[in-house]
Amino acid sequence: MKTGSNLEKVFEAGKFAVTAEIGPPQSANPEPLIHHAKMLNGSADAFNLTDNQTAVVRLSSIASAAIIMKEGIEPVIQMTCRDRNRIALQSDLLGACAIGVKNVLCLTGDHQIFGNEKAAKSVFDFDSVSELYTFNKLRNEGLQPGGNVLEEKPEVYLGCAENPFATPYEFRATRLAKKVNAGADFVQTQAIFDMDMFELWMDEVRSRGLDKKTHILAGLIPMKTAGAARYMKNKVPGMIVPKRIIDRMKNASDAAEEGIKLCVEQIDTLKSMKGVHGVHIMAVKWEEIVPRIAEMAGLLPRPSFD
Amino acid sequence: MIVAERKPLGEIAEMIAPYEKVCVIGCRSCVAICLAGGEKEVNMLVSAMGLLNRRTGRTQNLDGLVLERQCEKEWVKEVEDRILESDVILSMSCSLGAQTIGDMYPEKIVVPGLNTAIFGVPEEQGVWSEKCLGCGDCIIHTTGGICPIARCAKSMLNGPCGGSSDGHCEVNLELDCAWYAIHERLKLQGRLELMDMVRPPKEWNTSHSGGRRVIVREEARLTSHQKRATEESQ
């Protein structure tokens, strides 16, 4: 065990893991976080707290983690390289570990052009791979990139993201291999809509034995409307939404119910896919639906190790 | 080369408005090639400002001239008289030229007529693109000759990120994804193994992050004796 985080225990016990996301509010009000924490408690093994996702200013992921931990929920904090150089990234890692955060997801981060502070100076001192590489060295050797050795090594379970649907497709399993070599204990994939294409990526992942070296969480976005499907197809770079999915959402008498049904079907497929160790449900602005999806997919109750 | 763009006429007019004698100085180097501050552009600007003044009934003496290279003191020195006669210098060079004049004549007000933008190359007539950020530690031999620091919006060393879409950059879908291009180039060269390596954090201290850079080449410097001799000959 690296940290004994709940997420790590689920993986180590060979259980099919479930993670979900909570988007911090665009204010200093902790109530929405507390509300979601209470509502989602028990529906997943750990919850990602996004780090100013799409470069929109929000309550910080580390502060959010402190708030939801009080509700008995385990956080995965996202840490992007967009806004912090290596001094701040290391400092925040130490700070997060000090308050009891055990899971950190290393991301390069969405470019600020997508957000609400387009005039910001970007940092990108690191990218996700060099962030993983650095954090891995810190936890294993206490060694900082500048050569200093920490007085005590932080204990952290490291995750990353990978997108099987971004170009060049033939490189995407290699990129995961790089992240595994750099220290990724688990990976959350970009949202899957084209299951056939995901299978192809998993073939490549399995043939390199990556599923034995890291834990793969298949990413899913439950959709509420046909418009959401179209938006993701047309507006989100590196996302593939097949026409049959858009048609299915469009023709449904109740789009939200259809979106839930689709997500549950996807989970069923993924549960029996070799090398997939769990799902990561990104219910963007629809967090409250996660318990129902988990229930319908037969993923409840979540394993307990107390 | 250094690529610059002329500021909007209104902004230029506002900067020079308080002054009577304006010396407009262009440059025949990079900014002439990128059609921003060469002879033609200086003449055009002088005419435009003249027209603008005529419309408002303003009299302003606009003196236009072009130097071989505005960033070198020797060329600037040749037009010293006209610089000293003026109330303001409107530099139509990159910021390096403008600052050279400012540093040589600290009592003179120098205003920039151009926005200095990029280290770039002409791609086709009228199109220039950024290809270097001057990081001070070139690695393009490991990236198929393509610089990810300048050409990737996130300066990634382990790209492409998850936003690479049909070989294009998520930040601007009209631009190529640098790491997609690197992948294709390395594939062509039979060197795809270079895509597999985990590139550790870059040492940015050779870049501007390490503070302002001054390059000194001792073997090229003049001895104090040579300096004195040069000064005397001038």
Coordinates of C-alpha atoms in Angstrom, one line a residue, chain A residues 86 108-111 113-114 122-131 133-134 145 162-163 165-172 174-175 177-179 181-182 190 208 234 236-239, chain B residues 152-173 177 179-181 183-184 187 192 194-205 208-209:
Chain A
R86 CA 7.1 23.7 -9.8
T108 CA -1.6 19.5 -17.8
G109 CA -4.8 21.5 -17.6
D110 CA -7.2 23.2 -20.0
H111 CA -5.7 26.3 -21.7
I113 CA -8.4 30.6 -23.5
F114 CA -11.4 28.4 -22.7
S122 CA 0.0 30.8 -18.5
V123 CA 2.6 28.8 -16.5
F124 CA 3.0 25.3 -17.9
D125 CA 6.4 25.0 -16.2
F126 CA 5.5 21.2 -16.2
D127 CA 3.2 19.1 -18.2
S128 CA 1.2 16.2 -16.7
V129 CA 4.1 13.7 -17.4
S130 CA 6.8 15.8 -15.7
E131 CA 4.4 16.5 -12.8
Y133 CA 7.6 12.2 -12.6
T134 CA 8.4 14.9 -10.0
P145 CA 13.8 18.6 -9.2
E162 CA -5.6 9.9 -20.8
N163 CA -7.7 10.4 -23.9
F165 CA -9.9 9.7 -28.7
A166 CA -7.3 12.4 -29.3
T167 CA -4.9 12.3 -32.3
P168 CA -2.6 10.6 -33.1
Y169 CA -4.7 7.6 -32.1
E170 CA -1.7 5.2 -32.5
F171 CA 0.2 7.2 -29.9
R172 CA -2.4 7.1 -27.1
T174 CA 2.2 4.9 -25.7
R175 CA 1.3 8.1 -23.9
A177 CA 2.8 4.0 -20.9
K178 CA 4.8 7.2 -20.4
K179 CA 2.6 8.2 -17.6
N181 CA 6.6 4.9 -16.3
A182 CA 6.5 8.3 -14.7
Q190 CA -11.7 10.9 -21.3
R208 CA 1.7 -3.7 -23.6
N234 CA -18.9 19.7 -32.0
V236 CA -15.1 19.7 -27.2
P237 CA -11.8 19.0 -28.9
G238 CA -10.6 15.4 -28.6
M239 CA -14.0 13.9 -28.0
Chain B
C152 CA 2.6 23.9 -28.5
A153 CA 0.1 26.3 -26.8
K154 CA 1.1 24.7 -23.5
S155 CA 4.8 24.3 -24.3
M156 CA 4.5 20.6 -23.4
L157 CA 7.5 18.3 -23.5
N158 CA 5.4 15.2 -23.4
G159 CA 2.6 15.9 -25.8
P160 CA 0.3 15.8 -27.5
C161 CA -2.3 16.6 -24.9
G162 CA -5.9 15.2 -24.9
G163 CA -7.1 18.2 -27.0
S164 CA -5.3 17.2 -30.2
S165 CA -8.2 16.9 -32.6
D166 CA -7.6 15.7 -36.2
G167 CA -4.0 16.9 -35.9
H168 CA -5.1 20.4 -34.8
C169 CA -4.6 22.4 -31.6
E170 CA -7.5 22.7 -29.2
V171 CA -6.6 26.4 -28.6
N172 CA -6.9 27.3 -32.3
L173 CA -8.3 24.6 -34.6
C177 CA -0.9 20.5 -33.1
W179 CA 3.1 17.3 -31.0
Y180 CA 1.0 15.7 -33.7
A181 CA 3.4 17.2 -36.2
H183 CA 4.9 12.4 -34.1
E184 CA 4.3 12.4 -37.9
K187 CA 7.5 8.5 -37.9
L192 CA 9.3 7.1 -33.2
L194 CA 11.8 9.5 -29.3
M195 CA 8.1 9.8 -28.5
D196 CA 8.4 7.1 -25.9
M197 CA 10.8 8.8 -23.5
V198 CA 9.6 10.5 -20.4
R199 CA 11.0 14.0 -20.7
P200 CA 11.8 15.3 -17.2
P201 CA 11.0 18.9 -16.2
K202 CA 12.7 21.5 -18.4
E203 CA 15.3 23.7 -16.8
W204 CA 13.9 27.1 -17.6
N205 CA 16.8 29.0 -16.1
H208 CA 13.9 34.7 -19.5
S209 CA 12.7 32.9 -16.3

